[in-house]
Amino acid sequence: MKDRSLRVLIIEDSEDEALFLIHELKKGGYNPVYDRVETAAAMEKSLKEKQWDIILCDYPLPAFNAASAIAVLKKANMDIPVIVVSEAIGEEKAVDCMRSGASDYILKRNIAGLCPAIARELAEAEIRNKQKRAREAMREKEEQYRKITKCIPDLIWTMDFSGQFTYANEAVERTHGWTVDEFLKLNTRDVVSPQQFAKNAALIEKELMKAADPQYDRNAIFSYESEEIRKDGSTFLAEINAMSLWSEDGNPVGIIGITRDISERKTTEKVLREKDERLRGITKHLPGIIFQLYAKDNGEYGISYASESMKEMFGITANTENLLPLFISQIHEEDRDRFMTSITTAVETNNSWNFEGRIFVVTSGNMIWFQGMASPTRHEDQIVFDGILLNITERKKAEMKLQQTLDSLKRATGTTIQVLVSALDAKDPYTAGHQSRVARLACAIAREMGLSEENIEGISMAGTIHDIGKLSIPAEILTKPTKLSGIEFSLVQEHSRSGYEMLKEVESPWSLAEIVYQHHERINGSGYPRKLKGNEILLEARILAVADVVEAIASHRPYRPSLGLEAAIHEIEKNRGILYDEAVTEACLKLFRAKGYELK
């Protein structure tokens, strides 16, 4: 059952009369709740504190009347129906009340008409409230749209089919330089060149022809670029997205569109195109493949870019999503794990990546060597490696050939040296033993200093023949059991130069001749034969110098017994940095004192 509760404000000086009205309302099926007032102040208070559906007002009151009550209601700005209910009211007064704002008047002798009048007024009030809410909602929407269009940096406009603009948002001042009022006085031909106007008009006409089709999508958007003219006469390129406006009877009546200044975008696109073309030109002529590999923090790896030569070099054609798995699958199985380890190590350490390995080229059926090099850049959730892949097959072939040549040269050098050693051994067995012990100690010193095995091998060779020049010295001088004369000692000192002369034409991977030439030079320039100083002396020669002195002092000589290892160590320690290289001496001392090295 419909709830017919009714909130009634009764303006009446008699409680009995008020109850009479309440009784009539109940008879009419209402469930009234009421308040009775009889002054303007009381009415104002009641209006503020409570909500009312209807106001029933007696016309004449001792201190108040219907006209005054209507004035109070207007002052409060409330839309509540007022029905004047009176014992007797003249027609002229009744008309005045209606003009003032009363909804109706009922004479008490016709009180049966009260409930129908209330029902009518409530219905009309509901209609007015709905309209009011709709207007308020529309105003809110309009305000919302106004704010939105104000915030949008693009020009929003409407125009009729004569080309006259009928609406524009405030962005027109930024895009075209006109105020909104100025712009609305313009025609579309005022803001584009004649040539552009012809293009735009043809496009719009084409869209209108499509609109004649019953199947046409009325929400279809058409887009085009237009060269627009500003108020100051300058031009800019704009992107326009537009659609037709339709009347209620289904006919197109105009166009609504958005104009966006794309000058900067076009400039940027042009710069990017030029850069891309330059990059393509560069990468096309590079001897390798430019690539970009990413390693995300979640463990995902992939190639996001590879230059076009990927197909030419490796025979690989795939989208970037599958490129890395396909590339890995073609790497030689003996190199594959090493490849993956090199990648993960570079990622974990955020260091540059460098790898050499073999890969199978499907298109040619060949196995080639490649080298990959890349540098990392840390991004928010990933590391990106920018690098290059090179075909190093020819280099590897050259390296292998060179290694073969070096191995052959080493064998030849070794054979030559062995012949020389044998010759010296036959002439002076002591010197041959001395050379081998010096070579072993020199290699130990070099290894302690962290030199490469290649360098150590060269030092071993040089040490084994460092006194080869003594072949030119008479045997009786070399084996003389007494102290040498000045002339004899001068002859012995010539063995460094003689050794150089013997070895300078021997092909070798190392500077054997020069090392032999310098092994009696000293850091302070007091050595012989050329009085070289400091770094003028090869490091290998500085190492041989220390090893030679230690072995000579600690071993038996033809003209004296051994002076002992302690004397040898004391000699190099005392003259460290003066006669002998500081680092070499330090390494030699460490060998004997900390590691227990023995001369054998």
Coordinates of C-alpha atoms in Angstrom, one line a residue:
M1 CA 0.0 0.0 0.0
K2 CA 1.3 3.4 -1.0
D3 CA 2.7 5.5 1.9
R4 CA 0.6 8.8 2.0
S5 CA 2.5 10.4 4.8
L6 CA 2.3 14.2 4.6
R7 CA 4.4 16.9 6.3
V8 CA 2.1 19.9 6.8
L9 CA 3.0 23.3 8.0
I10 CA -0.3 25.0 9.2
I11 CA -0.3 28.8 9.6
E12 CA -3.3 29.2 11.9
D13 CA -4.0 31.0 15.2
S14 CA -6.6 28.4 16.3
E15 CA -5.5 24.9 17.3
D16 CA -9.1 23.7 16.7
E17 CA -9.0 24.9 13.2
A18 CA -5.7 23.2 12.7
L19 CA -7.1 19.9 14.0
F20 CA -10.1 20.4 11.6
L21 CA -7.7 20.5 8.7
I22 CA -5.8 17.5 10.0
H23 CA -9.1 15.6 10.3
E24 CA -9.9 16.4 6.7
L25 CA -6.5 15.2 5.5
K26 CA -6.9 11.9 7.3
K27 CA -10.3 11.5 5.7
G28 CA -8.6 12.0 2.4
G29 CA -6.3 9.1 3.1
Y30 CA -3.2 11.1 4.2
N31 CA -1.1 10.4 7.3
P32 CA -0.2 13.9 8.3
V33 CA 2.5 15.2 10.5
Y34 CA 2.0 18.9 11.3
D35 CA 3.3 22.0 13.0
R36 CA 1.2 25.1 13.6
V37 CA 2.6 28.6 13.6
E38 CA 0.9 32.0 13.7
T39 CA 3.8 34.4 13.4
A40 CA 6.5 35.2 10.8
A41 CA 9.3 34.4 13.3
A42 CA 7.7 31.0 14.1
M43 CA 7.3 30.2 10.4
E44 CA 11.0 31.1 9.7
K45 CA 12.1 28.9 12.6
S46 CA 10.0 25.9 11.4
L47 CA 11.2 26.2 7.8
K48 CA 14.8 26.1 9.0
E49 CA 14.4 23.2 11.4
K50 CA 12.1 20.9 9.4
Q51 CA 11.1 19.8 5.9
W52 CA 7.5 20.4 4.7
D53 CA 5.5 19.0 1.8
I54 CA 2.7 21.5 1.9
I55 CA 1.8 24.8 3.6
L56 CA -1.9 25.4 4.6
C57 CA -2.4 29.1 5.5
D58 CA -5.4 30.9 6.9
Y59 CA -5.8 34.3 5.2
P60 CA -6.5 36.7 8.1
L61 CA -4.5 36.3 11.3
P62 CA -4.2 38.9 14.1
A63 CA -0.4 39.3 13.5
F64 CA 0.1 37.5 10.2
N65 CA -1.6 36.7 6.9
A66 CA -1.2 34.7 3.8
A67 CA 0.7 37.4 1.8
S68 CA 3.2 37.7 4.6
A69 CA 3.6 33.9 4.8
I70 CA 4.3 33.8 1.0
A71 CA 6.9 36.5 1.4
V72 CA 8.7 34.5 4.2
L73 CA 8.7 31.5 2.0
K74 CA 10.2 33.4 -1.0
K75 CA 12.8 34.9 1.3
A76 CA 13.8 31.3 2.4
N77 CA 14.0 30.4 -1.4
M78 CA 11.9 27.3 -1.0
D79 CA 9.5 25.7 -3.4
I80 CA 6.7 24.5 -1.2
P81 CA 3.1 24.6 -2.4
V82 CA 1.0 27.1 -0.4
I83 CA -2.8 26.6 -0.3
V84 CA -4.8 29.4 1.3
V85 CA -7.7 27.9 3.4
S86 CA -10.1 30.5 4.8
E87 CA -13.6 30.9 6.1
A88 CA -14.2 33.8 3.7
I89 CA -11.9 35.5 1.2
G90 CA -12.9 37.9 -1.5
E91 CA -12.1 37.1 -5.1
E92 CA -9.8 40.1 -5.4
K93 CA -7.7 39.0 -2.3
A94 CA -7.6 35.5 -3.6
V95 CA -6.3 36.6 -6.9
D96 CA -3.6 38.7 -5.1
C97 CA -2.6 35.7 -3.1
M98 CA -2.3 33.6 -6.3
R99 CA -0.2 36.4 -7.9
S100 CA 2.0 36.5 -4.9
G101 CA 2.8 32.8 -5.1
A102 CA 0.0 30.8 -3.6
S103 CA -0.8 27.6 -5.4
D104 CA -4.5 27.6 -4.7
Y105 CA -7.2 28.7 -2.3
I106 CA -10.0 26.7 -0.7
L107 CA -13.0 28.0 1.2
K108 CA -13.7 26.0 4.3
R109 CA -17.3 25.5 3.2
N110 CA -15.8 23.6 0.2
I111 CA -13.2 21.8 2.3
A112 CA -13.8 18.5 0.4
G113 CA -11.7 20.1 -2.4
L114 CA -8.6 20.3 -0.1
C115 CA -7.2 16.8 -0.6
P116 CA -7.6 16.8 -4.4
A117 CA -5.9 20.3 -4.5
I118 CA -3.0 18.9 -2.3
A119 CA -2.6 15.9 -4.5
R120 CA -2.4 18.1 -7.6
E121 CA 0.0 20.5 -6.0
L122 CA 2.3 17.7 -4.7
A123 CA 2.4 16.2 -8.2
E124 CA 3.2 19.6 -9.8
A125 CA 5.8 20.2 -7.1
E126 CA 7.4 16.9 -7.8
I127 CA 7.6 17.8 -11.5
R128 CA 9.2 21.1 -10.7
N129 CA 11.7 19.4 -8.4
K130 CA 12.6 16.9 -11.1
Q131 CA 13.1 19.7 -13.6
K132 CA 15.1 21.7 -11.0
R133 CA 17.3 18.6 -10.4
A134 CA 17.7 18.1 -14.1
R135 CA 18.7 21.8 -14.6
E136 CA 21.2 21.5 -11.7
A137 CA 22.6 18.3 -13.1
M138 CA 22.9 19.9 -16.5
R139 CA 24.6 23.0 -15.0
E140 CA 27.0 20.7 -13.2
K141 CA 27.7 18.7 -16.4
E142 CA 28.1 22.0 -18.4
E143 CA 30.5 23.2 -15.7
Q144 CA 32.4 19.9 -15.8
Y145 CA 32.6 20.0 -19.6
R146 CA 33.7 23.6 -19.5
K147 CA 36.5 22.8 -17.1
I148 CA 37.5 19.8 -19.2
T149 CA 37.6 21.8 -22.4
K150 CA 39.5 24.5 -20.6
C151 CA 42.2 22.1 -19.5
I152 CA 42.5 20.4 -22.8
P153 CA 45.4 22.0 -24.7
D154 CA 43.8 21.2 -28.1
L155 CA 41.2 23.4 -29.8
I156 CA 37.7 22.0 -29.7
W157 CA 35.3 23.6 -32.2
T158 CA 32.0 23.2 -33.9
M159 CA 30.9 24.7 -37.2
D160 CA 27.8 24.6 -39.5
F161 CA 28.0 23.6 -43.1
S162 CA 28.6 27.2 -44.2
G163 CA 31.9 27.0 -42.5
Q164 CA 30.9 29.3 -39.7
F165 CA 32.3 28.4 -36.3
T166 CA 29.6 28.1 -33.7
Y167 CA 31.8 27.0 -30.7
A168 CA 35.4 27.1 -29.6
N169 CA 37.1 26.4 -26.3
E170 CA 39.7 28.7 -24.8
A171 CA 42.6 26.8 -26.3
V172 CA 42.0 28.8 -29.5
E173 CA 44.0 31.6 -28.0
R174 CA 47.0 29.3 -27.7
T175 CA 46.6 27.5 -31.1
H176 CA 45.5 30.4 -33.3
G177 CA 45.9 33.6 -31.3
W178 CA 42.3 34.7 -31.4
T179 CA 40.0 35.1 -28.5
V180 CA 36.9 32.8 -28.4
D181 CA 34.6 35.8 -29.3
E182 CA 36.9 36.7 -32.2
F183 CA 37.1 33.1 -33.5
L184 CA 33.3 32.7 -33.5
K185 CA 33.0 35.5 -36.0
L186 CA 35.3 33.7 -38.4
N187 CA 34.7 31.2 -41.2
T188 CA 36.9 28.2 -41.7
R189 CA 38.3 29.8 -44.9
D190 CA 39.7 32.5 -42.6
V191 CA 42.0 30.1 -40.7
V192 CA 43.5 28.1 -43.7
S193 CA 45.0 28.9 -47.0
P194 CA 42.8 28.8 -50.1
Q195 CA 44.5 25.5 -51.2
Q196 CA 44.0 24.0 -47.8
F197 CA 40.4 25.1 -47.7
A198 CA 39.7 23.4 -51.0
K199 CA 41.3 20.2 -49.7
N200 CA 39.3 20.3 -46.4
A201 CA 36.0 21.2 -48.2
A202 CA 36.5 18.2 -50.6
L203 CA 37.1 15.9 -47.6
I204 CA 34.1 17.1 -45.7
E205 CA 31.9 16.8 -48.8
K206 CA 33.1 13.2 -49.3
E207 CA 32.1 12.5 -45.7
L208 CA 28.7 14.0 -46.2
M209 CA 28.1 11.8 -49.2
K210 CA 29.0 8.8 -47.0
A211 CA 26.5 10.1 -44.4
A212 CA 23.7 9.8 -46.9
D213 CA 24.0 6.0 -46.7
P214 CA 21.5 4.6 -44.1
Q215 CA 24.2 2.3 -42.9
Y216 CA 26.6 5.1 -42.2
D217 CA 28.1 5.1 -38.7
R218 CA 27.1 8.4 -37.1
N219 CA 30.0 8.1 -34.7
A220 CA 32.5 7.7 -37.4
I221 CA 35.6 10.0 -37.1
F222 CA 37.5 11.3 -40.0
S223 CA 41.0 12.7 -39.7
Y224 CA 43.2 14.9 -41.8
E225 CA 46.2 17.2 -41.6
S226 CA 45.7 20.9 -42.2
E227 CA 48.0 23.9 -42.5
E228 CA 46.4 26.4 -40.2
I229 CA 46.8 30.2 -40.2
R230 CA 47.2 32.1 -36.9
K231 CA 46.0 35.6 -36.2
D232 CA 49.5 37.0 -36.7
G233 CA 49.6 35.4 -40.2
S234 CA 52.1 32.6 -39.2
T235 CA 51.2 29.0 -40.1
F236 CA 51.4 25.7 -38.3
L237 CA 50.6 22.1 -39.2
A238 CA 47.6 20.6 -37.4
E239 CA 46.0 17.2 -37.0
I240 CA 42.2 17.4 -37.1
N241 CA 39.9 14.7 -35.9
A242 CA 36.2 15.4 -36.6
M243 CA 32.7 13.9 -36.9
S244 CA 29.3 15.0 -38.0
L245 CA 26.7 16.7 -35.8
W246 CA 23.2 15.4 -36.3
S247 CA 19.7 16.9 -35.8
E248 CA 16.9 15.1 -33.9
D249 CA 15.3 14.2 -37.3
G250 CA 18.5 12.4 -38.3
N251 CA 20.1 15.0 -40.7
P252 CA 23.7 16.2 -40.5
V253 CA 23.8 19.9 -39.4
G254 CA 27.4 20.6 -38.7
I255 CA 30.8 19.3 -37.7
I256 CA 32.5 19.0 -34.3
G257 CA 36.3 18.6 -34.3
I258 CA 39.6 18.8 -32.4
T259 CA 42.5 20.6 -33.8
R260 CA 46.0 19.7 -32.4
D261 CA 49.2 21.5 -33.2
I262 CA 51.6 18.8 -34.5
S263 CA 54.4 21.1 -35.6
E264 CA 56.8 19.8 -32.8
R265 CA 55.7 16.2 -33.4
K266 CA 56.4 16.6 -37.2
T267 CA 59.8 18.1 -36.5
T268 CA 60.6 15.4 -34.0
E269 CA 59.5 12.7 -36.5
K270 CA 61.6 14.2 -39.2
V271 CA 64.7 14.3 -36.9
L272 CA 64.0 10.7 -35.8
R273 CA 63.6 9.6 -39.5
E274 CA 66.9 11.3 -40.4
K275 CA 68.6 9.7 -37.4
D276 CA 67.1 6.3 -38.2
E277 CA 68.3 6.6 -41.8
R278 CA 71.8 7.6 -40.7
L279 CA 71.8 4.8 -38.2
R280 CA 70.6 2.3 -40.9
G281 CA 73.3 3.6 -43.2
I282 CA 76.0 3.3 -40.6
T283 CA 74.9 -0.2 -39.5
K284 CA 74.5 -1.4 -43.0
H285 CA 78.1 -0.6 -43.8
L286 CA 79.6 -1.8 -40.5
P287 CA 81.5 -5.1 -40.6
G288 CA 79.2 -6.6 -38.0
I289 CA 75.7 -6.7 -36.5
I290 CA 74.6 -4.0 -34.1
F291 CA 72.3 -5.4 -31.4
Q292 CA 70.6 -4.7 -28.2
L293 CA 70.1 -7.4 -25.6
Y294 CA 68.0 -6.9 -22.4
A295 CA 68.2 -8.8 -19.1
K296 CA 65.2 -8.1 -16.9
D297 CA 65.3 -8.4 -13.1
N298 CA 62.7 -11.2 -13.3
G299 CA 65.2 -13.3 -15.2
E300 CA 63.9 -12.8 -18.7
Y301 CA 66.5 -12.4 -21.4
G302 CA 66.0 -11.3 -25.0
I303 CA 67.2 -9.4 -28.0
S304 CA 65.2 -6.2 -28.6
Y305 CA 67.0 -5.1 -31.8
A306 CA 69.4 -6.5 -34.3
S307 CA 70.6 -4.8 -37.5
E308 CA 69.7 -6.2 -40.9
S309 CA 73.1 -8.0 -41.4
M310 CA 71.9 -10.7 -38.9
K311 CA 70.5 -12.6 -41.8
E312 CA 73.5 -12.0 -44.1
M313 CA 76.1 -13.0 -41.5
F314 CA 74.4 -15.8 -39.5
G315 CA 71.5 -16.7 -41.8
I316 CA 69.0 -15.9 -39.0
T317 CA 65.6 -14.4 -39.8
A318 CA 63.2 -14.2 -36.9
N319 CA 61.2 -11.6 -34.9
T320 CA 63.0 -10.2 -31.9
E321 CA 60.9 -12.4 -29.5
N322 CA 62.5 -15.6 -30.8
L323 CA 65.9 -14.2 -31.9
L324 CA 67.9 -15.0 -28.8
P325 CA 66.7 -18.7 -28.5
L326 CA 67.4 -19.2 -32.2
F327 CA 70.8 -17.6 -32.0
I328 CA 71.8 -19.7 -28.9
S329 CA 70.6 -22.9 -30.7
Q330 CA 73.0 -22.3 -33.5
I331 CA 76.1 -21.8 -31.3
H332 CA 78.5 -24.7 -31.3
E333 CA 77.6 -27.1 -28.5
E334 CA 81.1 -26.9 -27.0
D335 CA 80.7 -23.1 -26.8
R336 CA 77.0 -22.8 -25.8
D337 CA 77.4 -23.1 -22.0
R338 CA 80.4 -20.8 -22.0
F339 CA 78.3 -18.3 -24.0
M340 CA 75.4 -18.4 -21.4
T341 CA 77.9 -18.1 -18.5
S342 CA 79.5 -15.1 -20.1
I343 CA 76.1 -13.4 -20.5
T344 CA 74.9 -14.1 -16.9
T345 CA 78.3 -13.0 -15.5
A346 CA 78.1 -9.7 -17.3
V347 CA 74.6 -9.2 -16.1
E348 CA 75.3 -10.1 -12.5
T349 CA 78.4 -7.8 -12.3
N350 CA 77.0 -5.1 -14.6
N351 CA 80.2 -5.3 -16.6
S352 CA 81.0 -5.1 -20.3
W353 CA 80.5 -8.4 -22.2
N354 CA 83.2 -9.9 -24.5
F355 CA 82.9 -13.4 -26.0
E356 CA 84.4 -15.5 -28.8
G357 CA 82.8 -18.7 -30.1
R358 CA 81.6 -20.7 -33.0
I359 CA 78.2 -20.6 -34.6
F360 CA 76.6 -22.7 -37.4
V361 CA 75.3 -20.7 -40.4
V362 CA 72.2 -22.5 -41.7
T363 CA 72.1 -20.9 -45.1
S364 CA 75.7 -21.8 -46.0
G365 CA 76.2 -24.9 -43.8
N366 CA 79.5 -23.5 -42.5
M367 CA 80.7 -23.1 -38.9
I368 CA 82.2 -19.6 -38.4
W369 CA 83.8 -17.8 -35.5
F370 CA 82.1 -14.7 -34.0
Q371 CA 83.0 -12.2 -31.4
G372 CA 80.4 -10.3 -29.3
M373 CA 81.1 -7.1 -27.4
A374 CA 78.6 -5.0 -25.5
S375 CA 78.4 -2.3 -22.8
P376 CA 75.6 -2.3 -20.1
T377 CA 73.2 0.4 -19.2
R378 CA 71.0 0.1 -16.1
H379 CA 67.3 0.9 -16.5
E380 CA 64.5 0.7 -14.0
D381 CA 63.8 -3.0 -14.2
Q382 CA 66.5 -4.3 -16.5
I383 CA 70.0 -4.0 -17.8
V384 CA 70.3 -3.3 -21.5
F385 CA 73.5 -4.2 -23.4
D386 CA 74.3 -2.3 -26.6
G387 CA 76.9 -4.0 -28.7
I388 CA 78.2 -5.5 -31.9
L389 CA 78.7 -9.1 -33.3
L390 CA 81.7 -9.6 -35.6
N391 CA 82.6 -12.4 -37.9
I392 CA 86.2 -13.2 -36.8
T393 CA 86.7 -16.4 -38.8
E394 CA 89.5 -15.0 -41.0
R395 CA 91.2 -13.5 -37.9
K396 CA 91.0 -16.9 -36.1
K397 CA 92.4 -18.6 -39.2
A398 CA 95.2 -16.0 -39.2
E399 CA 95.8 -16.5 -35.5
M400 CA 96.0 -20.3 -35.9
K401 CA 98.4 -19.9 -38.8
L402 CA 100.4 -17.4 -36.7
Q403 CA 100.4 -19.8 -33.7
Q404 CA 101.7 -22.6 -36.0
T405 CA 104.4 -20.3 -37.2
L406 CA 105.3 -19.3 -33.6
D407 CA 105.4 -22.9 -32.5
S408 CA 107.6 -23.7 -35.5
L409 CA 109.8 -20.7 -34.7
K410 CA 110.0 -21.7 -31.0
R411 CA 111.1 -25.1 -32.0
A412 CA 113.7 -23.7 -34.4
T413 CA 114.8 -21.2 -31.7
G414 CA 114.9 -24.0 -29.2
T415 CA 117.0 -26.1 -31.5
T416 CA 119.4 -23.2 -32.2
I417 CA 119.7 -22.4 -28.5
Q418 CA 120.3 -26.1 -27.7
V419 CA 123.2 -26.2 -30.2
L420 CA 124.7 -23.0 -28.7
V421 CA 124.3 -24.4 -25.1
S422 CA 125.9 -27.7 -26.2
A423 CA 128.8 -25.8 -27.7
L424 CA 129.3 -23.7 -24.6
D425 CA 128.9 -26.8 -22.4
A426 CA 131.7 -28.5 -24.3
K427 CA 134.0 -25.4 -23.8
D428 CA 133.0 -24.5 -20.3
P429 CA 130.8 -27.0 -18.3
Y430 CA 130.6 -24.6 -15.4
T431 CA 128.9 -21.8 -17.4
A432 CA 126.3 -24.2 -18.9
G433 CA 125.2 -25.2 -15.3
H434 CA 125.2 -21.6 -14.2
Q435 CA 122.9 -20.6 -17.1
S436 CA 120.4 -23.3 -16.3
R437 CA 120.2 -22.4 -12.6
V438 CA 119.9 -18.7 -13.5
A439 CA 117.1 -19.5 -16.0
R440 CA 115.1 -21.4 -13.4
L441 CA 115.5 -18.7 -10.7
A442 CA 114.6 -15.9 -13.3
C443 CA 111.4 -17.8 -14.2
A444 CA 110.4 -18.2 -10.6
I445 CA 110.9 -14.5 -10.0
A446 CA 108.9 -13.6 -13.1
R447 CA 106.1 -16.0 -12.0
E448 CA 106.1 -14.4 -8.5
M449 CA 105.7 -11.0 -10.2
G450 CA 102.7 -12.2 -12.2
L451 CA 104.1 -12.1 -15.7
S452 CA 102.4 -14.1 -18.4
E453 CA 103.5 -17.6 -19.3
E454 CA 104.5 -16.3 -22.7
N455 CA 106.9 -13.8 -21.1
I456 CA 108.2 -16.4 -18.7
E457 CA 109.0 -18.8 -21.6
G458 CA 111.0 -16.0 -23.2
I459 CA 112.9 -15.4 -20.0
S460 CA 113.6 -19.1 -19.7
M461 CA 115.1 -19.1 -23.2
A462 CA 117.2 -15.9 -22.6
G463 CA 118.4 -17.3 -19.2
T464 CA 119.5 -20.5 -20.7
I465 CA 121.8 -18.7 -23.1
H466 CA 122.5 -15.3 -21.3
D467 CA 126.3 -16.1 -21.2
I468 CA 126.5 -17.5 -24.7
G469 CA 128.9 -14.7 -25.7
K470 CA 131.5 -16.5 -23.6
L471 CA 132.0 -18.8 -26.6
S472 CA 134.3 -15.9 -27.9
I473 CA 136.4 -15.9 -24.8
P474 CA 139.4 -18.3 -24.6
A475 CA 138.8 -21.4 -22.4
E476 CA 141.9 -20.7 -20.3
I477 CA 140.4 -17.4 -19.2
L478 CA 137.0 -18.9 -18.4
T479 CA 138.5 -21.7 -16.3
K480 CA 141.4 -19.7 -14.8
P481 CA 141.6 -20.7 -11.1
T482 CA 143.1 -17.4 -10.0
K483 CA 141.9 -13.8 -10.1
L484 CA 141.6 -12.4 -13.6
S485 CA 143.9 -9.5 -14.8
G486 CA 142.4 -6.2 -15.9
I487 CA 142.8 -7.2 -19.6
E488 CA 141.2 -10.6 -19.0
F489 CA 138.3 -9.1 -17.1
S490 CA 137.7 -6.6 -20.0
L491 CA 137.5 -9.6 -22.4
V492 CA 135.0 -11.3 -20.1
Q493 CA 132.9 -8.1 -20.0
E494 CA 132.6 -8.3 -23.8
H495 CA 130.5 -11.5 -23.6
S496 CA 127.2 -9.5 -23.4
R497 CA 128.0 -7.7 -26.7
S498 CA 129.3 -10.9 -28.3
G499 CA 126.1 -12.8 -27.2
Y500 CA 124.0 -10.0 -28.8
E501 CA 126.0 -10.3 -32.1
M502 CA 125.4 -14.1 -32.1
L503 CA 121.7 -13.8 -31.5
K504 CA 120.5 -10.7 -33.3
E505 CA 119.8 -12.5 -36.5
V506 CA 118.0 -15.4 -34.8
E507 CA 114.2 -15.3 -35.5
S508 CA 112.4 -15.5 -32.2
P509 CA 109.0 -14.4 -30.6
W510 CA 111.1 -12.8 -27.9
S511 CA 113.8 -10.1 -27.8
L512 CA 116.5 -12.7 -26.9
A513 CA 119.4 -10.8 -28.3
E514 CA 118.5 -7.6 -26.5
I515 CA 117.9 -9.3 -23.1
V516 CA 121.3 -11.0 -23.4
Y517 CA 122.8 -7.7 -24.3
Q518 CA 121.4 -5.9 -21.2
H519 CA 121.7 -8.5 -18.4
H520 CA 124.8 -6.8 -16.9
E521 CA 123.3 -3.3 -16.9
R522 CA 122.4 -1.7 -13.6
I523 CA 119.5 0.5 -12.5
N524 CA 121.9 3.4 -11.6
G525 CA 123.7 3.2 -14.9
S526 CA 126.9 1.7 -13.5
G527 CA 126.5 -1.6 -15.5
Y528 CA 128.0 -2.6 -18.8
P529 CA 128.3 -2.5 -21.8
R530 CA 126.0 0.5 -22.6
K531 CA 125.5 2.1 -19.1
L532 CA 121.7 1.9 -19.4
K533 CA 119.5 3.2 -16.5
G534 CA 116.2 2.4 -15.0
N535 CA 113.4 1.6 -17.5
E536 CA 115.9 1.8 -20.4
I537 CA 116.7 -1.7 -19.4
L538 CA 114.1 -4.4 -20.4
L539 CA 112.2 -5.9 -17.5
E540 CA 113.4 -9.4 -18.6
A541 CA 117.0 -8.2 -18.4
R542 CA 116.4 -6.7 -15.0
I543 CA 115.1 -10.1 -13.8
L544 CA 118.0 -11.9 -15.3
A545 CA 120.4 -9.5 -13.6
V546 CA 119.2 -10.3 -10.1
A547 CA 119.0 -14.0 -10.8
D548 CA 122.5 -13.9 -12.3
V549 CA 124.0 -12.1 -9.3
V550 CA 122.3 -14.4 -6.7
E551 CA 123.4 -17.6 -8.5
A552 CA 127.0 -16.3 -9.1
I553 CA 127.6 -15.4 -5.4
A554 CA 125.9 -18.5 -4.0
S555 CA 127.7 -20.9 -6.3
H556 CA 131.3 -22.2 -6.6
R557 CA 133.5 -20.4 -9.1
P558 CA 136.7 -21.6 -10.7
Y559 CA 138.7 -18.9 -8.9
R560 CA 136.9 -19.1 -5.5
P561 CA 134.6 -21.2 -3.4
S562 CA 130.9 -20.4 -2.9
L563 CA 130.2 -17.2 -0.7
G564 CA 126.8 -18.7 0.4
L565 CA 123.2 -17.8 -0.2
E566 CA 123.0 -15.3 2.7
A567 CA 125.8 -13.3 1.1
A568 CA 123.9 -13.3 -2.2
I569 CA 120.6 -12.2 -0.5
H570 CA 122.5 -9.5 1.4
E571 CA 124.0 -8.1 -1.8
I572 CA 120.6 -7.6 -3.7
E573 CA 118.9 -6.4 -0.5
K574 CA 121.6 -3.8 0.2
N575 CA 121.6 -2.5 -3.4
R576 CA 117.8 -2.8 -4.0
G577 CA 116.7 0.2 -6.1
I578 CA 120.3 1.2 -6.6
L579 CA 121.8 -1.6 -8.8
Y580 CA 118.9 -3.9 -8.9
D581 CA 115.2 -3.3 -9.7
E582 CA 113.1 -2.8 -6.6
A583 CA 110.1 -5.0 -7.6
V584 CA 112.4 -7.8 -9.0
T585 CA 114.5 -7.8 -5.8
E586 CA 111.4 -7.9 -3.6
A587 CA 110.0 -10.9 -5.5
C588 CA 113.4 -12.7 -5.3
L589 CA 113.7 -12.1 -1.5
K590 CA 110.1 -13.4 -1.0
L591 CA 111.0 -16.6 -2.9
F592 CA 113.9 -17.4 -0.6
R593 CA 112.6 -16.1 2.7
A594 CA 108.9 -16.8 2.5
K595 CA 108.7 -19.7 0.1
G596 CA 111.9 -21.6 0.7
Y597 CA 113.2 -21.5 -2.9
E598 CA 116.4 -23.5 -3.4
L599 CA 119.0 -23.1 -6.1
K600 CA 119.4 -26.4 -8.0

